[in-house]
């Protein structure tokens, strides 16, 4: 008997203990708080020895935590080092590796923040936008409604140690329903989740869903651990849970806004409601409101209840079937009235309140792009650095960025450039006058200015602005003909060749130099050998200075075979036509014909670097000639095929055939040959019908149609002979014949399947009796190879595009450029021939005050020596000469220092007049249509700063302007006073 009583008492004690624990959570509070105390994160210098990033979860994905390992690898490759990173305590590491979510005070609101070099914010996003910063801001009725619908015991003050992750009654009811569902599959099972576990689910579980028992266990443990972070008492944490849920519950997505999170953004996105106004209405006692205010409060109440209902299935309720949401909302309003949370009057007013769900969010007014150019450049660079596809995603990351931009100067320069669009301001700033605006309207011109600063191991963007009120950035997002600025790249290539030849020959004696064989057309190699043979000072710097004094004629009265044809060029000022200039003077004054001839010498140098080229050109039987001719036949054949394909593709065959025959002399022999070649499958009847349609009464057949049909068999003529007798290009015949057999063929297929025919139609070219015609074509290909080498040199010096026009006209701008790429070349010059990466972002900080906190800064680069230092110094002197004695003299003393001296300045001007010209067969100009006009000045100031200023007019408006690069120079001169504080902030610089 005693034993039974003991067992009974023991069972009773256990039951009592369990009941007590279920009510109070005292044991859980003790255990979880002890474990939570071991969850610690500290930030350590360098890369963390102990960190675990999340693998999934909508919240962790949205804020960028999931992709952080990828971001860090990308940033490391881009030259950024981890300066500081969070380090997990041993228990936290084990805990997260076991699959649980790190317990910390999560952010209800986060987003991209960008500050300038001085720490002033220039951009900040916050998602969700409308939140409650703490529980005290939540109107009492909103809290009561949510608790009634979702978690009624959450704020029970009788149990200070209560675990908010579990509501035992609700969990038991859900378990019972699951058991019943095993028998009755149609049974609907209510959820057993508390607000705490729901937050864990939609923030951290894969897809925001509970997909297994394991998921539920992870959510409950993680929520419990988070609740006890501050010790065993949880009331404060429970208030925080309520606030977090309201701020971050998922509410689907809507056009014009994207993902919707939290009550505040839900009210705005789905109902167009003002969050602050809604909160004020619901914070008032209903008895105090009458008329329209009472109706507004009833509508606000209904909207809030509907969103608490909708968060369970947001896409269904808000997008697919709003009528169901209306019914459920009204049902809950009745239940809330029964529970005494709202009055019957509030219930009735809310039920009848008209609430309309929006289909899209109206786009807010956007800020002018003029004030966002540098900012947009930074955001675009962030996309590239992180390899993220959309600004939408980027703006939602928990990321703080310190940029290199000086915001105060940026704003001043934006205002200044914008003011130049006003004629009166432009006149005050000296933008009118000789070779400046003339009679043009300044409001149609886009002005742009970009400035960089050299720093240790990097170049930093300090400002980038323009007056184009569009997302396009003309500094980096355009391909512009910038005219004579190309002479800067040409001069750099020229001096680099001189430096390479110096390295090759400077150690040879005069006798050894005399024995070197150089072709007479390779003027640069011959000059270097001559210089070294007679020079007392053989140092590279001396040779480069002498190379700048080499002289060229500026005469335009010469024809140049380049770009596959014969061309002539002109100077800007015809008074220069009879003069002879040194390279330095030609660079100062931007003389076109000197640089055309200089580019010819450059191309000739590279041409004679090709092995065997002398024999190739002198010997008609040289083995390499056939390969060059075959290459020419292939290239030119492709051009013709592309033209013929565009002519006939997509047209009905009959229409295409008629087009072919329009220019042909229609005699029976020609017609028969063409028809049989193009339609070899056609029979005699179709052939007869065809001829009858194109000849009058069979005139000129000279025999039976069947005889002509047989004589004109598809293989009766070679493709070359067929072209000869019909006077139609053989490849045009072949193209139409191919399209007859393959009407859906794409251009690539046509070209791929015509390789043999392209060679066949040029058989005449392979005969050695035609050496002169062969030489013309071989020289064109050799020029292409030479320009391929020139392109490699330009690319090494950061030319932005993937090809050059193989023509001497590239020296005066025909291959186009980008303003910021020209500036990058000036940066190489200032850095003594060494290229350093350009940064717009100094530092990045991910997940501040989270377990994933990581701060990175750009790494000082060793750079890359892409130019001889002596060449860089010579180019710097040349750029200075343009300001001292050339086309940019107007800015010579613009940057005055307090001691009366001025900062050293150099640069290169360029004017691009891009036109579409139409000529007659006799070579006379019929019409000329402007495409755009540009003026550019790429410059350096002092020892540290460099950049580019551009003026640009697009389209036919360009015909109204005659401005030159002097306009760009004058712009920089006008900007000088506002730039001086930035230019002198870092200490003394080189004066003139």
PDB file of N, CA and C in Angstrom, residues 431-475:
ATOM      1  N   UNK A 431      31.415  81.510 -72.440  1.00  0.00           N
ATOM      2  CA  UNK A 431      31.202  80.371 -73.342  1.00  0.00           C
ATOM      3  C   UNK A 431      30.844  80.814 -74.754  1.00  0.00           C
ATOM      4  N   UNK A 432      30.699  82.125 -74.960  1.00  0.00           N
ATOM      5  CA  UNK A 432      30.470  82.631 -76.310  1.00  0.00           C
ATOM      6  C   UNK A 432      31.779  83.210 -76.838  1.00  0.00           C
ATOM      7  N   UNK A 433      31.936  83.160 -78.144  1.00  0.00           N
ATOM      8  CA  UNK A 433      33.139  83.717 -78.733  1.00  0.00           C
ATOM      9  C   UNK A 433      33.691  82.798 -79.797  1.00  0.00           C
ATOM     10  N   UNK A 434      34.894  83.097 -80.224  1.00  0.00           N
ATOM     11  CA  UNK A 434      35.532  82.359 -81.323  1.00  0.00           C
ATOM     12  C   UNK A 434      35.669  80.877 -80.984  1.00  0.00           C
ATOM     13  N   UNK A 435      35.092  80.042 -81.830  1.00  0.00           N
ATOM     14  CA  UNK A 435      35.149  78.583 -81.694  1.00  0.00           C
ATOM     15  C   UNK A 435      34.458  78.086 -80.429  1.00  0.00           C
ATOM     16  N   UNK A 436      33.623  78.922 -79.827  1.00  0.00           N
ATOM     17  CA  UNK A 436      32.863  78.451 -78.673  1.00  0.00           C
ATOM     18  C   UNK A 436      31.419  78.271 -79.127  1.00  0.00           C
ATOM     19  N   UNK A 437      30.468  78.834 -78.436  1.00  0.00           N
ATOM     20  CA  UNK A 437      29.074  78.536 -78.752  1.00  0.00           C
ATOM     21  C   UNK A 437      28.587  79.172 -80.043  1.00  0.00           C
ATOM     22  N   UNK A 438      29.103  80.337 -80.390  1.00  0.00           N
ATOM     23  CA  UNK A 438      28.565  81.005 -81.570  1.00  0.00           C
ATOM     24  C   UNK A 438      27.105  81.344 -81.352  1.00  0.00           C
ATOM     25  N   UNK A 439      26.268  80.966 -82.307  1.00  0.00           N
ATOM     26  CA  UNK A 439      24.841  81.268 -82.203  1.00  0.00           C
ATOM     27  C   UNK A 439      24.037  80.090 -81.673  1.00  0.00           C
ATOM     28  N   UNK A 440      24.696  79.010 -81.272  1.00  0.00           N
ATOM     29  CA  UNK A 440      23.977  77.821 -80.814  1.00  0.00           C
ATOM     30  C   UNK A 440      23.290  78.037 -79.478  1.00  0.00           C
ATOM     31  N   UNK A 441      22.222  77.299 -79.271  1.00  0.00           N
ATOM     32  CA  UNK A 441      21.472  77.350 -78.012  1.00  0.00           C
ATOM     33  C   UNK A 441      22.160  76.444 -76.994  1.00  0.00           C
ATOM     34  N   UNK A 442      22.684  77.000 -75.913  1.00  0.00           N
ATOM     35  CA  UNK A 442      23.411  76.169 -74.945  1.00  0.00           C
ATOM     36  C   UNK A 442      22.546  75.151 -74.231  1.00  0.00           C
ATOM     37  N   UNK A 443      21.228  75.357 -74.232  1.00  0.00           N
ATOM     38  CA  UNK A 443      20.350  74.413 -73.513  1.00  0.00           C
ATOM     39  C   UNK A 443      20.295  73.040 -74.183  1.00  0.00           C
ATOM     40  N   UNK A 444      20.712  72.947 -75.445  1.00  0.00           N
ATOM     41  CA  UNK A 444      20.698  71.662 -76.149  1.00  0.00           C
ATOM     42  C   UNK A 444      22.000  70.890 -75.997  1.00  0.00           C
ATOM     43  N   UNK A 445      22.969  71.499 -75.365  1.00  0.00           N
ATOM     44  CA  UNK A 445      24.281  70.862 -75.229  1.00  0.00           C
ATOM     45  C   UNK A 445      24.354  70.118 -73.896  1.00  0.00           C
ATOM     46  N   UNK A 446      24.879  68.921 -73.933  1.00  0.00           N
ATOM     47  CA  UNK A 446      25.132  68.158 -72.713  1.00  0.00           C
ATOM     48  C   UNK A 446      26.566  68.446 -72.276  1.00  0.00           C
ATOM     49  N   UNK A 447      26.707  68.938 -71.053  1.00  0.00           N
ATOM     50  CA  UNK A 447      28.027  69.197 -70.484  1.00  0.00           C
ATOM     51  C   UNK A 447      28.345  68.128 -69.444  1.00  0.00           C
ATOM     52  N   UNK A 448      29.600  67.744 -69.386  1.00  0.00           N
ATOM     53  CA  UNK A 448      29.992  66.673 -68.463  1.00  0.00           C
ATOM     54  C   UNK A 448      31.369  66.951 -67.900  1.00  0.00           C
ATOM     55  N   UNK A 449      31.540  66.589 -66.634  1.00  0.00           N
ATOM     56  CA  UNK A 449      32.844  66.749 -65.978  1.00  0.00           C
ATOM     57  C   UNK A 449      33.082  65.578 -65.035  1.00  0.00           C
ATOM     58  N   UNK A 450      34.240  64.960 -65.161  1.00  0.00           N
ATOM     59  CA  UNK A 450      34.649  63.885 -64.264  1.00  0.00           C
ATOM     60  C   UNK A 450      36.041  64.200 -63.742  1.00  0.00           C
ATOM     61  N   UNK A 451      36.250  63.988 -62.456  1.00  0.00           N
ATOM     62  CA  UNK A 451      37.539  64.290 -61.838  1.00  0.00           C
ATOM     63  C   UNK A 451      37.973  63.131 -60.959  1.00  0.00           C
ATOM     64  N   UNK A 452      39.245  62.739 -61.097  1.00  0.00           N
ATOM     65  CA  UNK A 452      39.833  61.665 -60.303  1.00  0.00           C
ATOM     66  C   UNK A 452      41.031  62.202 -59.537  1.00  0.00           C
ATOM     67  N   UNK A 453      41.360  61.489 -58.460  1.00  0.00           N
ATOM     68  CA  UNK A 453      42.549  61.830 -57.677  1.00  0.00           C
ATOM     69  C   UNK A 453      43.432  60.607 -57.521  1.00  0.00           C
ATOM     70  N   UNK A 454      44.707  60.796 -57.802  1.00  0.00           N
ATOM     71  CA  UNK A 454      45.681  59.742 -57.535  1.00  0.00           C
ATOM     72  C   UNK A 454      45.816  59.547 -56.038  1.00  0.00           C
ATOM     73  N   UNK A 455      45.869  58.282 -55.630  1.00  0.00           N
ATOM     74  CA  UNK A 455      46.103  57.968 -54.231  1.00  0.00           C
ATOM     75  C   UNK A 455      47.120  56.834 -54.201  1.00  0.00           C
ATOM     76  N   UNK A 456      47.565  56.501 -53.018  1.00  0.00           N
ATOM     77  CA  UNK A 456      48.561  55.438 -52.919  1.00  0.00           C
ATOM     78  C   UNK A 456      47.943  54.106 -53.344  1.00  0.00           C
ATOM     79  N   UNK A 457      48.429  53.570 -54.447  1.00  0.00           N
ATOM     80  CA  UNK A 457      47.976  52.266 -54.915  1.00  0.00           C
ATOM     81  C   UNK A 457      46.597  52.262 -55.528  1.00  0.00           C
ATOM     82  N   UNK A 458      46.034  53.440 -55.881  1.00  0.00           N
ATOM     83  CA  UNK A 458      44.692  53.474 -56.469  1.00  0.00           C
ATOM     84  C   UNK A 458      44.431  54.862 -57.020  1.00  0.00           C
ATOM     85  N   UNK A 459      43.437  54.934 -57.902  1.00  0.00           N
ATOM     86  CA  UNK A 459      42.888  56.215 -58.361  1.00  0.00           C
ATOM     87  C   UNK A 459      41.454  56.298 -57.861  1.00  0.00           C
ATOM     88  N   UNK A 460      41.058  57.469 -57.377  1.00  0.00           N
ATOM     89  CA  UNK A 460      39.756  57.623 -56.732  1.00  0.00           C
ATOM     90  C   UNK A 460      38.907  58.643 -57.472  1.00  0.00           C
ATOM     91  N   UNK A 461      37.668  58.286 -57.764  1.00  0.00           N
ATOM     92  CA  UNK A 461      36.750  59.218 -58.407  1.00  0.00           C
ATOM     93  C   UNK A 461      36.246  60.216 -57.375  1.00  0.00           C
ATOM     94  N   UNK A 462      36.435  61.497 -57.658  1.00  0.00           N
ATOM     95  CA  UNK A 462      36.001  62.542 -56.724  1.00  0.00           C
ATOM     96  C   UNK A 462      34.687  63.188 -57.147  1.00  0.00           C
ATOM     97  N   UNK A 463      34.443  63.296 -58.435  1.00  0.00           N
ATOM     98  CA  UNK A 463      33.150  63.792 -58.874  1.00  0.00           C
ATOM     99  C   UNK A 463      32.884  63.306 -60.287  1.00  0.00           C
ATOM    100  N   UNK A 464      31.609  63.156 -60.595  1.00  0.00           N
ATOM    101  CA  UNK A 464      31.181  62.788 -61.941  1.00  0.00           C
ATOM    102  C   UNK A 464      29.775  63.341 -62.132  1.00  0.00           C
ATOM    103  N   UNK A 465      29.655  64.286 -63.040  1.00  0.00           N
ATOM    104  CA  UNK A 465      28.366  64.932 -63.226  1.00  0.00           C
ATOM    105  C   UNK A 465      28.195  65.338 -64.674  1.00  0.00           C
ATOM    106  N   UNK A 466      26.951  65.436 -65.110  1.00  0.00           N
ATOM    107  CA  UNK A 466      26.648  65.970 -66.431  1.00  0.00           C
ATOM    108  C   UNK A 466      25.250  66.560 -66.415  1.00  0.00           C
ATOM    109  N   UNK A 467      24.860  67.161 -67.523  1.00  0.00           N
ATOM    110  CA  UNK A 467      23.563  67.833 -67.607  1.00  0.00           C
ATOM    111  C   UNK A 467      22.556  67.033 -68.406  1.00  0.00           C
ATOM    112  N   UNK A 468      22.815  65.759 -68.647  1.00  0.00           N
ATOM    113  CA  UNK A 468      21.876  64.896 -69.347  1.00  0.00           C
ATOM    114  C   UNK A 468      20.908  64.299 -68.331  1.00  0.00           C
ATOM    115  N   UNK A 469      19.658  64.741 -68.380  1.00  0.00           N
ATOM    116  CA  UNK A 469      18.675  64.290 -67.388  1.00  0.00           C
ATOM    117  C   UNK A 469      18.105  62.932 -67.793  1.00  0.00           C
ATOM    118  N   UNK A 470      18.989  61.970 -67.927  1.00  0.00           N
ATOM    119  CA  UNK A 470      18.651  60.590 -68.272  1.00  0.00           C
ATOM    120  C   UNK A 470      19.618  59.675 -67.524  1.00  0.00           C
ATOM    121  N   UNK A 471      19.295  58.372 -67.422  1.00  0.00           N
ATOM    122  CA  UNK A 471      20.213  57.459 -66.726  1.00  0.00           C
ATOM    123  C   UNK A 471      21.568  57.320 -67.415  1.00  0.00           C
ATOM    124  N   UNK A 472      21.626  57.556 -68.742  1.00  0.00           N
ATOM    125  CA  UNK A 472      22.862  57.359 -69.488  1.00  0.00           C
ATOM    126  C   UNK A 472      23.965  58.244 -68.945  1.00  0.00           C
ATOM    127  N   UNK A 473      25.139  57.661 -68.786  1.00  0.00           N
ATOM    128  CA  UNK A 473      26.326  58.401 -68.365  1.00  0.00           C
ATOM    129  C   UNK A 473      27.230  58.538 -69.584  1.00  0.00           C
ATOM    130  N   UNK A 474      27.365  59.754 -70.116  1.00  0.00           N
ATOM    131  CA  UNK A 474      28.121  59.902 -71.354  1.00  0.00           C
ATOM    132  C   UNK A 474      29.614  59.726 -71.132  1.00  0.00           C
ATOM    133  N   UNK A 475      30.072  59.750 -69.872  1.00  0.00           N
ATOM    134  CA  UNK A 475      31.489  59.516 -69.600  1.00  0.00           C
ATOM    135  C   UNK A 475      31.881  58.069 -69.818  1.00  0.00           C
TER     136      UNK A 475
END
